[in-house]
Short mmCIF file of C-alpha atoms and ligand atoms in Angstrom, two decimals:
data_model
loop_
_atom_site.label_atom_id
_atom_site.label_comp_id
_atom_site.label_asym_id
_atom_site.label_seq_id
_atom_site.Cartn_x
_atom_site.Cartn_y
_atom_site.Cartn_z
CA UNK X 17 14.53 20.80 -57.08
CA UNK X 18 12.79 17.73 -55.64
CA UNK X 19 11.11 17.72 -52.22
CA UNK X 20 10.45 14.46 -50.39
CA UNK X 21 7.83 14.85 -47.68
CA UNK X 22 7.04 12.20 -45.06
CA UNK X 23 4.58 12.75 -42.23
CA UNK X 24 5.88 12.16 -38.70
CA UNK X 25 4.40 9.15 -36.84
CA UNK X 26 1.45 9.58 -39.17
CA UNK X 27 -1.39 7.49 -37.64
CA UNK X 28 -0.35 8.38 -34.09
CA UNK X 29 -0.06 12.11 -34.90
CA UNK X 30 -3.59 12.14 -36.31
CA UNK X 31 -4.89 10.48 -33.13
CA UNK X 32 -2.98 12.98 -31.01
CA UNK X 33 -4.45 15.91 -32.93
CA UNK X 34 -7.94 14.44 -32.58
CA UNK X 35 -7.52 13.87 -28.83
CA UNK X 36 -5.40 16.79 -27.55
CA UNK X 37 -5.59 15.44 -23.99
CA UNK X 38 -3.25 12.60 -25.13
CA UNK X 39 -0.54 15.15 -25.96
CA UNK X 40 2.77 14.32 -24.30
CA UNK X 41 1.75 10.71 -23.63
CA UNK X 42 3.09 7.67 -25.49
CA UNK X 43 0.56 6.58 -28.15
CA UNK X 44 0.54 3.20 -29.88
CA UNK X 45 -1.78 2.60 -32.86
CA UNK X 46 -2.35 -1.01 -33.85
CA UNK X 47 -3.96 -4.26 -32.79
CA UNK X 48 -5.83 -4.63 -29.48
CA UNK X 49 -3.22 -5.38 -26.77
CA UNK X 50 -5.82 -7.32 -24.69
CA UNK X 51 -3.94 -6.72 -21.47
CA UNK X 52 -0.71 -8.08 -22.93
CA UNK X 53 -2.07 -11.18 -24.70
CA UNK X 54 -3.14 -9.44 -27.95
CA UNK X 55 -1.84 -11.07 -31.13
CA UNK X 56 -1.48 -8.45 -33.85
CA UNK X 57 1.22 -5.85 -34.41
CA UNK X 58 1.93 -2.14 -33.90
CA UNK X 59 1.08 0.02 -36.94
CA UNK X 60 2.95 2.98 -35.57
CA UNK X 61 3.89 4.69 -32.33
CA UNK X 62 4.44 8.38 -31.60
CA UNK X 63 7.94 9.60 -30.77
CA UNK X 64 7.18 9.52 -27.03
CA UNK X 65 6.42 5.77 -27.26
CA UNK X 66 9.49 5.17 -29.44
CA UNK X 67 11.64 6.17 -26.46
CA UNK X 68 10.54 2.86 -24.92
CA UNK X 69 11.51 0.90 -28.05
CA UNK X 70 7.99 0.66 -29.49
CA UNK X 71 7.96 0.83 -33.31
CA UNK X 72 6.02 -0.32 -36.40
CA UNK X 73 5.58 -4.09 -36.89
CA UNK X 74 6.50 -4.97 -33.28
CA UNK X 75 4.09 -7.55 -31.73
CA UNK X 76 1.48 -5.58 -29.78
CA UNK X 77 2.09 -7.84 -26.75
CA UNK X 78 5.74 -6.70 -26.72
CA UNK X 79 4.66 -3.05 -26.97
CA UNK X 80 2.44 -3.63 -23.93
CA UNK X 81 5.41 -5.00 -21.99
CA UNK X 82 7.70 -2.17 -23.05
CA UNK X 83 5.25 0.64 -22.39
CA UNK X 84 2.17 -0.40 -20.39
CA UNK X 85 1.28 3.25 -19.73
CA UNK X 86 0.86 4.09 -23.40
CA UNK X 87 -2.51 4.99 -24.90
CA UNK X 88 -3.33 2.00 -27.15
CA UNK X 89 -5.66 2.86 -30.04
CA UNK X 90 -7.13 0.82 -32.93
CA UNK X 91 -6.34 1.65 -36.55
CA UNK X 92 -8.92 4.06 -37.99
CA UNK X 93 -8.03 3.66 -41.68
CA UNK X 94 -10.86 5.76 -43.12
CA UNK X 95 -9.84 8.76 -41.00
CA UNK X 96 -6.15 8.39 -41.97
CA UNK X 97 -7.03 8.10 -45.67
CA UNK X 98 -9.14 11.26 -45.47
CA UNK X 99 -6.27 13.19 -43.85
CA UNK X 100 -3.83 11.73 -46.39
CA UNK X 101 -6.00 12.95 -49.30
CA UNK X 102 -6.30 16.41 -47.76
CA UNK X 103 -2.51 16.62 -47.35
CA UNK X 104 -1.91 15.51 -50.95
CA UNK X 105 -4.23 18.35 -52.00
CA UNK X 106 -2.09 20.82 -50.03
CA UNK X 107 0.96 19.58 -51.99
CA UNK X 108 -0.87 20.17 -55.27
CA UNK X 109 -1.22 23.85 -54.37
CA UNK X 110 2.56 24.12 -54.49
CA UNK X 111 3.45 21.88 -57.43
CA UNK X 112 1.73 20.48 -60.49
CA UNK X 113 4.03 17.43 -60.31
CA UNK X 114 3.31 15.37 -57.21
CA UNK X 115 4.14 11.67 -56.92
CA UNK X 116 2.49 10.01 -53.93
CA UNK X 117 4.47 6.96 -52.84
CA UNK X 118 2.55 5.85 -49.74
CA UNK X 119 -0.26 6.99 -47.45
CA UNK X 120 1.98 9.61 -45.81
CA UNK X 121 4.73 10.23 -48.34
CA UNK X 122 5.16 12.10 -51.62
CA UNK X 123 7.70 13.71 -53.91
CA UNK X 124 7.13 17.20 -55.32
CA UNK X 125 8.96 18.75 -58.21
CA UNK X 126 9.57 22.47 -57.89
CA UNK X 127 10.17 24.02 -61.28
CA UNK X 128 11.76 27.43 -61.06
CA UNK X 129 12.14 30.45 -63.32
CA UNK X 130 15.13 31.57 -61.29
CA UNK X 131 18.60 31.32 -62.86
CA UNK X 132 20.63 31.73 -59.67
CA UNK X 133 21.14 28.41 -57.90
CA UNK X 134 21.23 29.88 -54.38
CA UNK X 135 17.91 31.62 -55.04
CA UNK X 136 16.42 28.38 -56.36
CA UNK X 137 17.37 26.58 -53.15
CA UNK X 138 15.94 29.42 -51.10
CA UNK X 139 12.71 29.22 -53.07
CA UNK X 140 12.39 25.44 -52.51
CA UNK X 141 13.08 25.91 -48.80
CA UNK X 142 10.43 28.59 -48.59
CA UNK X 143 7.89 26.27 -50.23
CA UNK X 144 8.81 23.49 -47.77
CA UNK X 145 8.26 25.85 -44.83
CA UNK X 146 4.90 26.96 -46.20
CA UNK X 147 3.80 23.36 -46.73
CA UNK X 148 4.68 22.58 -43.12
CA UNK X 149 2.69 25.62 -41.95
CA UNK X 150 -0.35 24.71 -44.07
CA UNK X 151 -0.41 21.10 -42.87
CA UNK X 152 -0.02 22.14 -39.26
CA UNK X 153 -2.72 24.80 -39.52
CA UNK X 154 -5.20 22.36 -41.05
CA UNK X 155 -4.35 19.14 -39.16
CA UNK X 156 -2.04 20.00 -36.22
CA UNK X 157 0.53 17.44 -37.34
CA UNK X 158 4.14 17.77 -38.48
CA UNK X 159 6.16 16.34 -41.34
CA UNK X 160 9.80 16.06 -42.34
CA UNK X 161 11.07 17.31 -45.67
CA UNK X 162 14.21 16.61 -47.67
CA UNK X 163 15.29 18.82 -50.58
CA UNK X 164 17.75 17.81 -53.26
CA UNK X 165 18.23 17.66 -57.01
CA UNK X 166 17.05 14.03 -57.09
CA UNK X 167 14.55 11.68 -55.46
CA UNK X 168 17.06 9.35 -53.82
CA UNK X 169 18.95 12.04 -51.92
CA UNK X 170 15.71 13.92 -51.07
CA UNK X 171 14.31 10.73 -49.49
CA UNK X 172 17.42 10.09 -47.42
CA UNK X 173 17.41 13.77 -46.39
CA UNK X 174 13.77 13.78 -45.25
CA UNK X 175 14.50 10.93 -42.86
CA UNK X 176 17.59 12.47 -41.33
CA UNK X 177 16.13 14.99 -38.89
CA UNK X 178 12.78 13.47 -37.99
CA UNK X 179 10.46 14.64 -36.48
CA UNK X 180 9.63 18.08 -37.94
CA UNK X 181 12.89 18.17 -39.90
CA UNK X 182 13.95 20.16 -42.95
CA UNK X 183 17.18 19.02 -44.60
CA UNK X 184 18.55 20.69 -47.71
CA UNK X 185 21.30 19.09 -49.81
CA UNK X 186 22.82 21.65 -52.13
CA UNK X 187 23.43 20.68 -55.76
CA UNK X 188 26.86 19.08 -56.14
CA UNK X 189 27.01 18.08 -52.46
CA UNK X 190 24.98 14.84 -52.78
CA UNK X 191 27.92 12.46 -52.54
CA UNK X 192 29.46 14.22 -49.56
CA UNK X 193 26.11 14.38 -47.80
CA UNK X 194 25.65 10.60 -48.04
CA UNK X 195 29.28 9.67 -47.22
CA UNK X 196 29.14 9.63 -43.38
CA UNK X 197 25.77 7.82 -43.16
CA UNK X 198 25.44 4.08 -42.47
CA UNK X 199 24.56 1.96 -45.51
CA UNK X 200 21.15 1.05 -44.03
CA UNK X 201 20.07 4.64 -44.72
CA UNK X 202 20.28 3.98 -48.46
CA UNK X 203 16.85 2.98 -49.86
CA UNK X 204 17.11 -0.56 -51.23
CA UNK X 205 19.78 -1.76 -48.81
CA UNK X 206 17.81 -4.21 -46.70
CA UNK X 207 19.05 -6.38 -43.81
CA UNK X 208 20.32 -9.16 -46.12
CA UNK X 209 22.35 -6.85 -48.36
CA UNK X 210 23.63 -4.96 -45.30
CA UNK X 211 24.88 -8.24 -43.78
CA UNK X 212 26.84 -9.13 -46.94
CA UNK X 213 28.25 -5.60 -47.14
CA UNK X 214 29.26 -5.69 -43.47
CA UNK X 215 31.14 -8.93 -44.15
CA UNK X 216 33.03 -6.99 -46.83
CA UNK X 217 33.89 -4.31 -44.26
CA UNK X 218 31.41 -1.84 -45.73
CA UNK X 219 29.53 0.00 -42.98
CA UNK X 220 29.21 3.58 -44.15
CA UNK X 221 28.13 4.91 -47.52
CA UNK X 222 31.66 6.30 -47.99
CA UNK X 223 32.94 2.69 -47.75
CA UNK X 224 30.42 1.71 -50.44
CA UNK X 225 31.55 4.62 -52.62
CA UNK X 226 35.06 3.13 -52.57
CA UNK X 227 34.10 -0.44 -53.58
CA UNK X 228 34.97 -1.51 -57.13
CA UNK X 229 31.65 -1.41 -59.04
CA UNK X 230 32.59 -4.64 -60.84
CA UNK X 231 32.73 -6.42 -57.48
CA UNK X 232 29.27 -5.09 -56.54
CA UNK X 233 27.95 -6.27 -59.90
CA UNK X 234 29.43 -9.75 -59.32
CA UNK X 235 27.94 -10.08 -55.85
CA UNK X 236 24.56 -8.39 -56.23
CA UNK X 237 23.94 -8.43 -59.99
CA UNK X 238 21.89 -5.48 -61.29
CA UNK X 239 21.22 -4.32 -57.72
CA UNK X 240 24.96 -3.90 -57.26
CA UNK X 241 24.98 -1.31 -60.04
CA UNK X 242 22.15 0.49 -58.29
CA UNK X 243 24.01 0.43 -54.94
CA UNK X 244 27.04 1.98 -56.57
CA UNK X 245 25.10 4.75 -58.31
CA UNK X 246 22.97 5.43 -55.22
CA UNK X 247 26.04 5.61 -52.97
CA UNK X 248 27.40 8.30 -55.27
CA UNK X 249 24.19 10.28 -54.90
CA UNK X 250 22.65 9.55 -58.28
CA UNK X 251 18.85 9.40 -58.47
CA UNK X 252 15.88 10.37 -60.62
CA UNK X 253 15.59 14.10 -61.26
CA UNK X 254 12.08 13.87 -62.69
CA UNK X 255 8.98 12.29 -61.20
CA UNK X 256 6.65 9.67 -62.58
CA UNK X 257 3.17 10.88 -61.85
CA UNK X 258 1.26 8.20 -63.75
CA UNK X 259 -0.67 5.93 -61.45
CA UNK X 260 1.05 2.57 -61.22
CA UNK X 261 -1.59 -0.15 -61.03
CA UNK X 262 -1.13 -2.25 -57.90
CA UNK X 263 0.41 -5.64 -58.54
CA UNK X 264 -1.74 -7.60 -56.14
CA UNK X 265 -4.79 -7.23 -53.95
CA UNK X 266 -5.28 -9.28 -50.83
CA UNK X 267 -6.45 -9.57 -47.26
CA UNK X 268 -5.43 -11.68 -44.31
CA UNK X 269 -6.78 -12.45 -40.86
CA UNK X 270 -5.06 -13.42 -37.62
CA UNK X 271 -7.31 -15.57 -35.44
CA UNK X 272 -7.91 -14.50 -31.86
CA UNK X 273 -6.72 -17.98 -30.90
CA UNK X 274 -4.77 -20.46 -33.04
CA UNK X 275 -7.28 -22.94 -34.41
CA UNK X 276 -7.27 -26.34 -36.11
CA UNK X 277 -11.03 -26.12 -36.76
CA UNK X 278 -11.27 -26.41 -40.55
CA UNK X 279 -14.81 -24.98 -40.57
CA UNK X 280 -13.65 -21.76 -38.90
CA UNK X 281 -10.60 -21.48 -41.16
CA UNK X 282 -12.53 -22.04 -44.38
CA UNK X 283 -15.33 -19.66 -43.38
CA UNK X 284 -12.75 -16.96 -42.73
CA UNK X 285 -11.03 -17.69 -46.06
CA UNK X 286 -14.39 -17.26 -47.81
CA UNK X 287 -14.99 -13.94 -45.98
CA UNK X 288 -11.59 -12.75 -47.18
CA UNK X 289 -12.43 -13.76 -50.78
CA UNK X 290 -15.70 -11.78 -50.54
CA UNK X 291 -13.73 -8.78 -49.27
CA UNK X 292 -11.11 -8.95 -52.01
CA UNK X 293 -13.77 -9.33 -54.72
CA UNK X 294 -15.55 -6.20 -53.46
CA UNK X 295 -12.37 -4.22 -54.05
CA UNK X 296 -11.58 -5.63 -57.49
CA UNK X 297 -13.58 -3.00 -59.39
CA UNK X 298 -13.98 -5.37 -62.34
CA UNK X 299 -10.25 -5.96 -62.84
CA UNK X 300 -9.31 -9.35 -64.32
CA UNK X 301 -6.46 -11.36 -62.85
CA UNK X 302 -4.78 -14.67 -63.57
CA UNK X 303 -3.34 -15.79 -60.22
CA UNK X 304 -4.87 -16.55 -56.84
CA UNK X 305 -2.82 -17.29 -53.73
CA UNK X 306 -3.80 -18.65 -50.34
CA UNK X 307 -1.63 -18.11 -47.29
CA UNK X 308 -1.62 -20.30 -44.20
CA UNK X 309 0.49 -19.47 -41.18
CA UNK X 310 0.68 -22.13 -38.50
CA UNK X 311 1.42 -21.48 -34.83
CA UNK X 312 5.12 -20.70 -34.57
CA UNK X 313 4.96 -18.42 -37.65
CA UNK X 314 5.72 -21.17 -40.21
CA UNK X 315 4.02 -19.85 -43.32
CA UNK X 316 2.96 -21.59 -46.53
CA UNK X 317 1.57 -20.07 -49.70
CA UNK X 318 0.04 -21.88 -52.63
CA UNK X 319 -0.92 -20.28 -55.93
CA UNK X 320 -2.82 -21.20 -59.04
CA UNK X 321 -2.66 -19.36 -62.36
CA UNK X 322 -5.35 -19.66 -64.98
CA UNK X 323 -7.96 -17.58 -66.77
CA UNK X 324 -10.21 -16.96 -63.76
CA UNK X 325 -13.84 -16.19 -64.55
CA UNK X 326 -15.64 -13.41 -62.63
CA UNK X 327 -17.34 -15.87 -60.32
CA UNK X 328 -16.91 -15.76 -56.56
CA UNK X 329 -18.11 -19.38 -56.28
CA UNK X 330 -15.44 -20.56 -58.70
CA UNK X 331 -12.78 -18.62 -56.77
CA UNK X 332 -13.93 -20.16 -53.50
CA UNK X 333 -13.79 -23.65 -54.99
CA UNK X 334 -10.28 -23.05 -56.36
CA UNK X 335 -9.06 -21.51 -53.09
CA UNK X 336 -10.50 -24.44 -51.17
CA UNK X 337 -8.49 -26.90 -53.30
CA UNK X 338 -5.34 -24.87 -52.61
CA UNK X 339 -5.82 -24.69 -48.85
CA UNK X 340 -7.03 -28.27 -48.39
CA UNK X 341 -3.59 -29.94 -48.12
CA UNK X 342 -2.68 -27.53 -45.28
CA UNK X 343 -5.66 -28.48 -43.14
CA UNK X 344 -6.73 -31.75 -41.49
CA UNK X 345 -3.30 -32.31 -40.02
CA UNK X 346 -4.26 -31.15 -36.51
CA UNK X 347 -1.76 -28.31 -36.78
CA UNK X 348 -3.17 -25.08 -35.46
CA UNK X 349 -3.48 -22.14 -37.81
CA UNK X 350 -2.64 -18.61 -36.71
CA UNK X 351 -3.38 -16.67 -39.89
CA UNK X 352 -5.14 -17.23 -43.18
CA UNK X 353 -4.86 -14.98 -46.23
CA UNK X 354 -6.05 -14.67 -49.81
CA UNK X 355 -4.79 -12.53 -52.67
CA UNK X 356 -5.16 -12.12 -56.40
CA UNK X 357 -2.40 -10.90 -58.70
CA UNK X 358 -1.15 -10.97 -62.28
CA UNK X 359 -3.73 -8.38 -63.36
CA UNK X 360 -4.49 -8.09 -67.06
P1 TTP S 7 5.98 5.54 -41.92
O1 TTP S 7 6.12 6.85 -42.64
O2 TTP S 7 6.98 4.47 -42.21
O3 TTP S 7 6.02 5.77 -40.35
P2 TTP S 7 5.42 6.95 -39.47
O4 TTP S 7 4.83 8.04 -40.31
O5 TTP S 7 4.48 6.37 -38.47
O6 TTP S 7 6.68 7.45 -38.67
P3 TTP S 7 7.92 8.31 -39.22
O7 TTP S 7 7.89 9.59 -38.43
O8 TTP S 7 9.13 7.48 -38.91
O9 TTP S 7 7.71 8.54 -40.68
O10 TTP S 7 4.55 4.93 -42.19
C1 TTP S 7 3.38 5.73 -42.35
C2 TTP S 7 2.19 5.06 -41.73
O11 TTP S 7 2.00 3.76 -42.29
C3 TTP S 7 2.34 4.81 -40.23
O12 TTP S 7 1.93 5.93 -39.46
C4 TTP S 7 1.48 3.61 -40.00
C5 TTP S 7 1.53 2.84 -41.30
N1 TTP S 7 2.44 1.69 -41.15
C6 TTP S 7 1.92 0.47 -40.77
O13 TTP S 7 0.70 0.34 -40.58
N2 TTP S 7 2.77 -0.60 -40.60
C7 TTP S 7 4.13 -0.49 -40.79
O14 TTP S 7 4.87 -1.49 -40.60
C8 TTP S 7 4.66 0.78 -41.19
C9 TTP S 7 6.15 0.94 -41.40
C10 TTP S 7 3.78 1.83 -41.36
MG1 MG S 8 5.94 8.83 -41.91
#
């Protein structure tokens, strides 16, 4: 059996546990709201704040309008990473095969000696309940768990009864479990694909199950094949536990106020390059990219690929050449970013 575990309102739950007097109040973790004129976004909100429509990636100024009585807190990444590591260690007590997929999410494979299927499900459920107990005892936060024979269905299941949910999909019932859900619940079906599917009259996963796979292949290419298989409840039944090296490494910065001052923009770009280089740990890469977002959210990126030497000065010179055409046009810049990719 595969368990998919996802912590509930992760950053906000950690803050709530750390400050028990906030319990019951809406909590928003993210950028400084600055009395409603703050410029960043919400990282996450607890379930109390979600009642007001506050959610991840919403502009913090909007969150302030929606829920001015919320407790607004800055992101304390080092604390969240520590808790994340501790939770991953709890998982390792229960399974030797753990695949972490984000800061608050992992798959666990439960290998069983039991022959009887019902007993195997019972065993997996028991493990899930114990994991919940252990996490709560150590950190006073809850998680939601999905159990199935494969990763895809386990992931959909973990999301279904949040917060503090436990959803078990019995072997053989995967397709029927997915059928009544809307297609947006299927991992990989983003807003663009959903729009095309809606135009085809496909709203629920059962509608997708009935579409001719050849048609899906024609419209979506390889992804269409995936949609078809996923809709029928097919997923991976083993985990990949090898660490996947990250594909890019970057940082960006939103200015307190939009600025056309090239000195300020370039200094910030150089700070970002210093920051990225500190995290490179000697890895070699072949591509650098600069990002410039003007006021009004119009965003440009420009990349250069070559054999970059390990020299910060050379990187700064190259990045400067890339960003130059975007400056000196009196347009105000909201955000600047830098990243390296194409690791060797
Ligand atoms: P999620 O698991 O997507 O969200 P969540 O744990 O806050 O809430 P849920 O109960 O729905 O699972 O993301 C985990 C953490 O990652 C989240 O607490 C904050 C961070 N995060 C961001 O910083 N920005 C984002 O846009 C998202 C989606 C998450
Ligand atoms: Mg979560």
